[in-house]
PDB file of C-alpha atoms in Angstrom:
ATOM      1  CA  UNK A  39      64.912  88.868  99.608  1.00 74.00           C
ATOM      2  CA  UNK A  40      67.691  91.246  98.641  1.00 90.00           C
ATOM      3  CA  UNK A  41      70.943  90.389 100.032  1.00 92.00           C
ATOM      4  CA  UNK A  42      74.144  92.353 100.511  1.00 93.00           C
ATOM      5  CA  UNK A  43      77.762  91.302 101.078  1.00 93.00           C
ATOM      6  CA  UNK A  44      79.131  93.837 103.659  1.00 94.00           C
ATOM      7  CA  UNK A  45      81.522  94.357 106.485  1.00 94.00           C
ATOM      8  CA  UNK A  46      80.582  93.944 110.127  1.00 93.00           C
ATOM      9  CA  UNK A  47      82.965  95.788 112.554  1.00 92.00           C
ATOM     10  CA  UNK A  48      84.604  93.868 115.415  1.00 91.00           C
ATOM     11  CA  UNK A  49      87.707  94.748 117.502  1.00 91.00           C
ATOM     12  CA  UNK A  50      88.373  97.509 120.079  1.00 93.00           C
ATOM     13  CA  UNK A  51      88.470 101.190 119.756  1.00 93.00           C
ATOM     14  CA  UNK A  52      91.357 102.339 117.449  1.00 92.00           C
ATOM     15  CA  UNK A  53      91.980  98.536 116.124  1.00 94.00           C
ATOM     16  CA  UNK A  54      89.117  97.679 113.775  1.00 94.00           C
ATOM     17  CA  UNK A  55      88.478  94.059 112.647  1.00 94.00           C
ATOM     18  CA  UNK A  56      85.771  93.109 110.085  1.00 95.00           C
ATOM     19  CA  UNK A  57      83.855  90.187 109.463  1.00 95.00           C
ATOM     20  CA  UNK A  58      82.407  89.803 105.766  1.00 96.00           C
ATOM     21  CA  UNK A  59      78.807  88.790 105.897  1.00 95.00           C
ATOM     22  CA  UNK A  60      75.738  88.150 103.781  1.00 95.00           C
ATOM     23  CA  UNK A  61      73.000  90.306 105.197  1.00 95.00           C
ATOM     24  CA  UNK A  62      69.712  91.409 104.290  1.00 93.00           C
ATOM     25  CA  UNK A  63      69.670  94.956 102.785  1.00 91.00           C
ATOM     26  CA  UNK A  64      67.368  96.267 105.621  1.00 92.00           C
ATOM     27  CA  UNK A  65      69.687  94.863 108.448  1.00 88.00           C
ATOM     28  CA  UNK A  66      72.062  97.369 110.240  1.00 87.00           C
ATOM     29  CA  UNK A  67      75.670  97.213 109.812  1.00 82.00           C
ATOM     30  CA  UNK A  68      76.481  95.262 112.894  1.00 84.00           C
ATOM     31  CA  UNK A  69      73.265  93.667 113.257  1.00 87.00           C
ATOM     32  CA  UNK A  70      71.748  90.478 112.073  1.00 91.00           C
ATOM     33  CA  UNK A  71      73.380  88.553 109.057  1.00 93.00           C
ATOM     34  CA  UNK A  72      72.630  85.381 107.045  1.00 94.00           C
ATOM     35  CA  UNK A  73      76.206  83.881 106.996  1.00 94.00           C
ATOM     36  CA  UNK A  74      79.883  84.712 107.577  1.00 96.00           C
ATOM     37  CA  UNK A  75      81.957  84.160 104.804  1.00 95.00           C
ATOM     38  CA  UNK A  76      85.302  85.813 105.725  1.00 96.00           C
ATOM     39  CA  UNK A  77      87.193  88.271 107.927  1.00 96.00           C
ATOM     40  CA  UNK A  78      89.200  91.369 106.845  1.00 96.00           C
ATOM     41  CA  UNK A  79      92.095  92.895 108.994  1.00 96.00           C
ATOM     42  CA  UNK A  80      93.239  96.349 107.869  1.00 94.00           C
ATOM     43  CA  UNK A  81      95.668  96.781 110.553  1.00 94.00           C
ATOM     44  CA  UNK A  82      98.411  94.442 109.035  1.00 88.00           C
ATOM     45  CA  UNK A  83     100.504  95.616 106.200  1.00 81.00           C
ATOM     46  CA  UNK A  84      99.359  94.500 103.676  1.00 83.00           C
ATOM     47  CA  UNK A  85      95.865  93.844 104.977  1.00 89.00           C
ATOM     48  CA  UNK A  86      94.855  90.425 105.800  1.00 92.00           C
ATOM     49  CA  UNK A  87      91.819  88.792 104.336  1.00 94.00           C
ATOM     50  CA  UNK A  88      90.575  85.296 105.150  1.00 95.00           C
ATOM     51  CA  UNK A  89      87.779  84.381 102.843  1.00 95.00           C
ATOM     52  CA  UNK A  90      85.720  81.365 101.958  1.00 95.00           C
ATOM     53  CA  UNK A  91      86.222  81.462  98.425  1.00 95.00           C
ATOM     54  CA  UNK A  92      83.443  78.984  97.446  1.00 95.00           C
ATOM     55  CA  UNK A  93      80.742  80.473  99.414  1.00 95.00           C
ATOM     56  CA  UNK A  94      81.684  84.097  98.360  1.00 95.00           C
ATOM     57  CA  UNK A  95      81.541  82.842  94.683  1.00 95.00           C
ATOM     58  CA  UNK A  96      78.087  81.386  95.144  1.00 95.00           C
ATOM     59  CA  UNK A  97      76.563  84.490  96.783  1.00 95.00           C
ATOM     60  CA  UNK A  98      78.113  86.584  93.970  1.00 95.00           C
ATOM     61  CA  UNK A  99      76.504  84.515  91.406  1.00 93.00           C
ATOM     62  CA  UNK A 100      73.179  84.257  93.005  1.00 93.00           C
ATOM     63  CA  UNK A 101      73.126  88.126  92.802  1.00 92.00           C
ATOM     64  CA  UNK A 102      74.400  89.435  96.386  1.00 93.00           C
ATOM     65  CA  UNK A 103      75.324  92.876  96.058  1.00 94.00           C
ATOM     66  CA  UNK A 104      78.600  93.755  97.643  1.00 95.00           C
ATOM     67  CA  UNK A 105      79.580  97.213  99.191  1.00 94.00           C
ATOM     68  CA  UNK A 106      82.118  99.341  97.576  1.00 96.00           C
ATOM     69  CA  UNK A 107      85.053  97.880 100.130  1.00 94.00           C
ATOM     70  CA  UNK A 108      83.819  94.375  99.880  1.00 95.00           C
ATOM     71  CA  UNK A 109      83.779  94.595  96.034  1.00 96.00           C
ATOM     72  CA  UNK A 110      87.598  95.720  95.980  1.00 96.00           C
ATOM     73  CA  UNK A 111      88.426  92.798  98.470  1.00 95.00           C
ATOM     74  CA  UNK A 112      86.463  90.172  96.469  1.00 95.00           C
ATOM     75  CA  UNK A 113      88.390  91.349  93.341  1.00 95.00           C
ATOM     76  CA  UNK A 114      91.659  91.357  95.061  1.00 93.00           C
ATOM     77  CA  UNK A 115      90.846  87.594  96.237  1.00 93.00           C
ATOM     78  CA  UNK A 116      89.825  86.782  92.395  1.00 94.00           C
ATOM     79  CA  UNK A 117      86.066  86.175  93.182  1.00 94.00           C
ATOM     80  CA  UNK A 118      85.094  88.422  90.171  1.00 95.00           C
ATOM     81  CA  UNK A 119      87.663  86.988  87.883  1.00 94.00           C
ATOM     82  CA  UNK A 120      86.328  83.258  88.729  1.00 94.00           C
ATOM     83  CA  UNK A 121      82.974  84.601  87.924  1.00 94.00           C
ATOM     84  CA  UNK A 122      83.821  86.021  84.587  1.00 93.00           C
ATOM     85  CA  UNK A 123      85.795  82.925  83.626  1.00 93.00           C
ATOM     86  CA  UNK A 124      82.797  80.599  84.726  1.00 92.00           C
ATOM     87  CA  UNK A 125      80.688  83.024  82.361  1.00 92.00           C
ATOM     88  CA  UNK A 126      82.996  82.100  79.518  1.00 91.00           C
ATOM     89  CA  UNK A 127      82.725  78.402  80.222  1.00 91.00           C
ATOM     90  CA  UNK A 128      78.820  78.686  80.218  1.00 90.00           C
ATOM     91  CA  UNK A 129      79.061  80.370  76.766  1.00 91.00           C
ATOM     92  CA  UNK A 130      81.477  77.700  75.650  1.00 88.00           C
ATOM     93  CA  UNK A 131      84.429  80.010  74.925  1.00 88.00           C
ATOM     94  CA  UNK A 132      86.730  77.409  76.833  1.00 86.00           C
ATOM     95  CA  UNK A 133      86.426  74.426  79.076  1.00 90.00           C
ATOM     96  CA  UNK A 134      86.629  74.245  83.006  1.00 89.00           C
ATOM     97  CA  UNK A 135      90.200  73.128  82.937  1.00 92.00           C
ATOM     98  CA  UNK A 136      91.229  76.187  80.975  1.00 92.00           C
ATOM     99  CA  UNK A 137      89.093  78.385  83.293  1.00 92.00           C
ATOM    100  CA  UNK A 138      90.901  76.834  86.457  1.00 92.00           C
ATOM    101  CA  UNK A 139      94.417  77.146  84.560  1.00 94.00           C
ATOM    102  CA  UNK A 140      93.814  80.641  83.793  1.00 93.00           C
ATOM    103  CA  UNK A 141      92.663  81.473  87.550  1.00 94.00           C
ATOM    104  CA  UNK A 142      95.492  79.527  88.869  1.00 95.00           C
ATOM    105  CA  UNK A 143      98.133  81.682  86.780  1.00 95.00           C
ATOM    106  CA  UNK A 144      96.488  84.754  87.806  1.00 94.00           C
ATOM    107  CA  UNK A 145      96.696  83.723  91.564  1.00 94.00           C
ATOM    108  CA  UNK A 146     100.285  82.556  91.238  1.00 95.00           C
ATOM    109  CA  UNK A 147     101.238  86.071  89.819  1.00 94.00           C
ATOM    110  CA  UNK A 148      99.239  87.815  92.676  1.00 92.00           C
ATOM    111  CA  UNK A 149     100.994  85.534  95.253  1.00 91.00           C
ATOM    112  CA  UNK A 150     104.404  86.774  93.899  1.00 94.00           C
ATOM    113  CA  UNK A 151     103.509  90.503  94.009  1.00 91.00           C
ATOM    114  CA  UNK A 152     102.229  89.872  97.797  1.00 88.00           C
ATOM    115  CA  UNK A 153     105.593  88.148  98.621  1.00 91.00           C
ATOM    116  CA  UNK A 154     107.541  91.015  97.048  1.00 92.00           C
ATOM    117  CA  UNK A 155     105.626  93.729  98.971  1.00 88.00           C
ATOM    118  CA  UNK A 156     106.294  91.590 102.255  1.00 88.00           C
ATOM    119  CA  UNK A 157     109.952  91.060 101.579  1.00 92.00           C
ATOM    120  CA  UNK A 158     110.303  94.708 100.768  1.00 91.00           C
ATOM    121  CA  UNK A 159     108.576  96.057 104.044  1.00 89.00           C
ATOM    122  CA  UNK A 160     110.899  93.421 106.133  1.00 91.00           C
ATOM    123  CA  UNK A 161     113.979  94.661 104.187  1.00 94.00           C
ATOM    124  CA  UNK A 162     113.044  98.434 104.950  1.00 94.00           C
ATOM    125  CA  UNK A 163     112.650  97.515 108.581  1.00 93.00           C
ATOM    126  CA  UNK A 164     116.032  95.789 108.829  1.00 95.00           C
ATOM    127  CA  UNK A 165     117.646  98.776 106.927  1.00 95.00           C
ATOM    128  CA  UNK A 166     115.856 101.461 109.359  1.00 95.00           C
ATOM    129  CA  UNK A 167     117.173  99.204 112.354  1.00 95.00           C
ATOM    130  CA  UNK A 168     120.508  99.051 110.923  1.00 95.00           C
ATOM    131  CA  UNK A 169     120.607 102.861 110.487  1.00 94.00           C
ATOM    132  CA  UNK A 170     119.427 103.281 113.944  1.00 94.00           C
ATOM    133  CA  UNK A 171     122.009 101.164 115.323  1.00 94.00           C
ATOM    134  CA  UNK A 172     124.597 102.854 113.416  1.00 93.00           C
ATOM    135  CA  UNK A 173     123.413 106.196 114.629  1.00 94.00           C
ATOM    136  CA  UNK A 174     123.290 105.096 118.199  1.00 94.00           C
ATOM    137  CA  UNK A 175     126.784 103.772 117.808  1.00 94.00           C
ATOM    138  CA  UNK A 176     128.102 107.107 116.670  1.00 93.00           C
ATOM    139  CA  UNK A 177     126.370 108.722 119.727  1.00 94.00           C
ATOM    140  CA  UNK A 178     127.851 106.429 122.257  1.00 95.00           C
ATOM    141  CA  UNK A 179     131.241 106.751 120.628  1.00 93.00           C
ATOM    142  CA  UNK A 180     130.972 110.580 120.982  1.00 93.00           C
ATOM    143  CA  UNK A 181     129.832 110.188 124.445  1.00 93.00           C
ATOM    144  CA  UNK A 182     132.771 107.635 125.394  1.00 93.00           C
ATOM    145  CA  UNK A 183     135.204 110.024 124.006  1.00 93.00           C
ATOM    146  CA  UNK A 184     133.978 113.156 126.063  1.00 93.00           C
ATOM    147  CA  UNK A 185     134.066 110.726 129.179  1.00 93.00           C
ATOM    148  CA  UNK A 186     137.482 109.600 128.241  1.00 92.00           C
ATOM    149  CA  UNK A 187     138.785 113.169 127.643  1.00 92.00           C
ATOM    150  CA  UNK A 188     137.256 114.334 130.997  1.00 92.00           C
ATOM    151  CA  UNK A 189     138.901 111.363 132.877  1.00 92.00           C
ATOM    152  CA  UNK A 190     142.191 112.134 131.080  1.00 91.00           C
ATOM    153  CA  UNK A 191     141.743 116.037 132.317  1.00 90.00           C
ATOM    154  CA  UNK A 192     140.950 114.885 135.531  1.00 90.00           C
ATOM    155  CA  UNK A 193     144.096 112.450 135.842  1.00 89.00           C
ATOM    156  CA  UNK A 194     146.278 115.251 134.469  1.00 89.00           C
ATOM    157  CA  UNK A 195     144.918 117.760 137.013  1.00 89.00           C
ATOM    158  CA  UNK A 196     145.408 115.201 139.699  1.00 89.00           C
ATOM    159  CA  UNK A 197     148.861 114.497 138.428  1.00 87.00           C
ATOM    160  CA  UNK A 198     149.677 118.047 138.471  1.00 87.00           C
ATOM    161  CA  UNK A 199     148.328 118.353 142.123  1.00 87.00           C
ATOM    162  CA  UNK A 200     150.363 115.607 143.463  1.00 86.00           C
ATOM    163  CA  UNK A 201     153.487 117.015 141.462  1.00 85.00           C
ATOM    164  CA  UNK A 202     152.923 120.372 143.065  1.00 85.00           C
ATOM    165  CA  UNK A 203     152.553 118.727 146.623  1.00 84.00           C
ATOM    166  CA  UNK A 204     155.574 116.772 145.839  1.00 83.00           C
ATOM    167  CA  UNK A 205     157.478 120.091 144.986  1.00 82.00           C
ATOM    168  CA  UNK A 206     156.134 121.902 148.085  1.00 82.00           C
ATOM    169  CA  UNK A 207     157.343 118.803 150.091  1.00 76.00           C
ATOM    170  CA  UNK A 208     160.845 118.681 148.622  1.00 78.00           C
ATOM    171  CA  UNK A 209     160.969 122.568 148.978  1.00 74.00           C
ATOM    172  CA  UNK A 210     159.874 122.183 152.794  1.00 72.00           C
ATOM    173  CA  UNK A 211     162.335 119.410 153.234  1.00 71.00           C
ATOM    174  CA  UNK A 212     165.231 121.055 151.618  1.00 64.00           C
ATOM    175  CA  UNK A 213     165.571 124.099 153.883  1.00 63.00           C
ATOM    176  CA  UNK A 214     164.785 121.984 156.875  1.00 53.00           C
ATOM    177  CA  UNK A 215     167.982 119.783 155.892  1.00 56.00           C
ATOM    178  CA  UNK A 216     170.405 122.490 155.515  1.00 51.00           C
TER     179      UNK A 216
END
């Protein structure tokens, strides 16, 4: 029986979420499958992959053919690198310990890159929020200045009106006193 490693769609409209499954090549995309080996969430930044590494490696080594997208996911997770390294162990190029050390070194470098991407994303969000806050403060200051100017103009007009009334009152009182 020919098997494929493929994505099975789930999630709601506009928010796809995929299961990584082993299926018969004749089965439809979201149809019957043999085994579920992981999940893939492209909605996060960077995309989240939860994979049963050992089972994925087993199926790749037994000849299951992945789709293009799944092949990229498996390469990103290191399944194909481990398959390659195990081939070197079988040929006698190096032992299993050296194979594991090489894989661990690769995985550590990949994890560092992933952490750097996440940190850069968080930093960019904080900077964008700070810029937005600064712009909002400037707008608020401009509005507050306009309000203060308007209140000062109203107070000056009110004071002038009171001064005019007082002057009229004094002018009216002055002839009455004579």
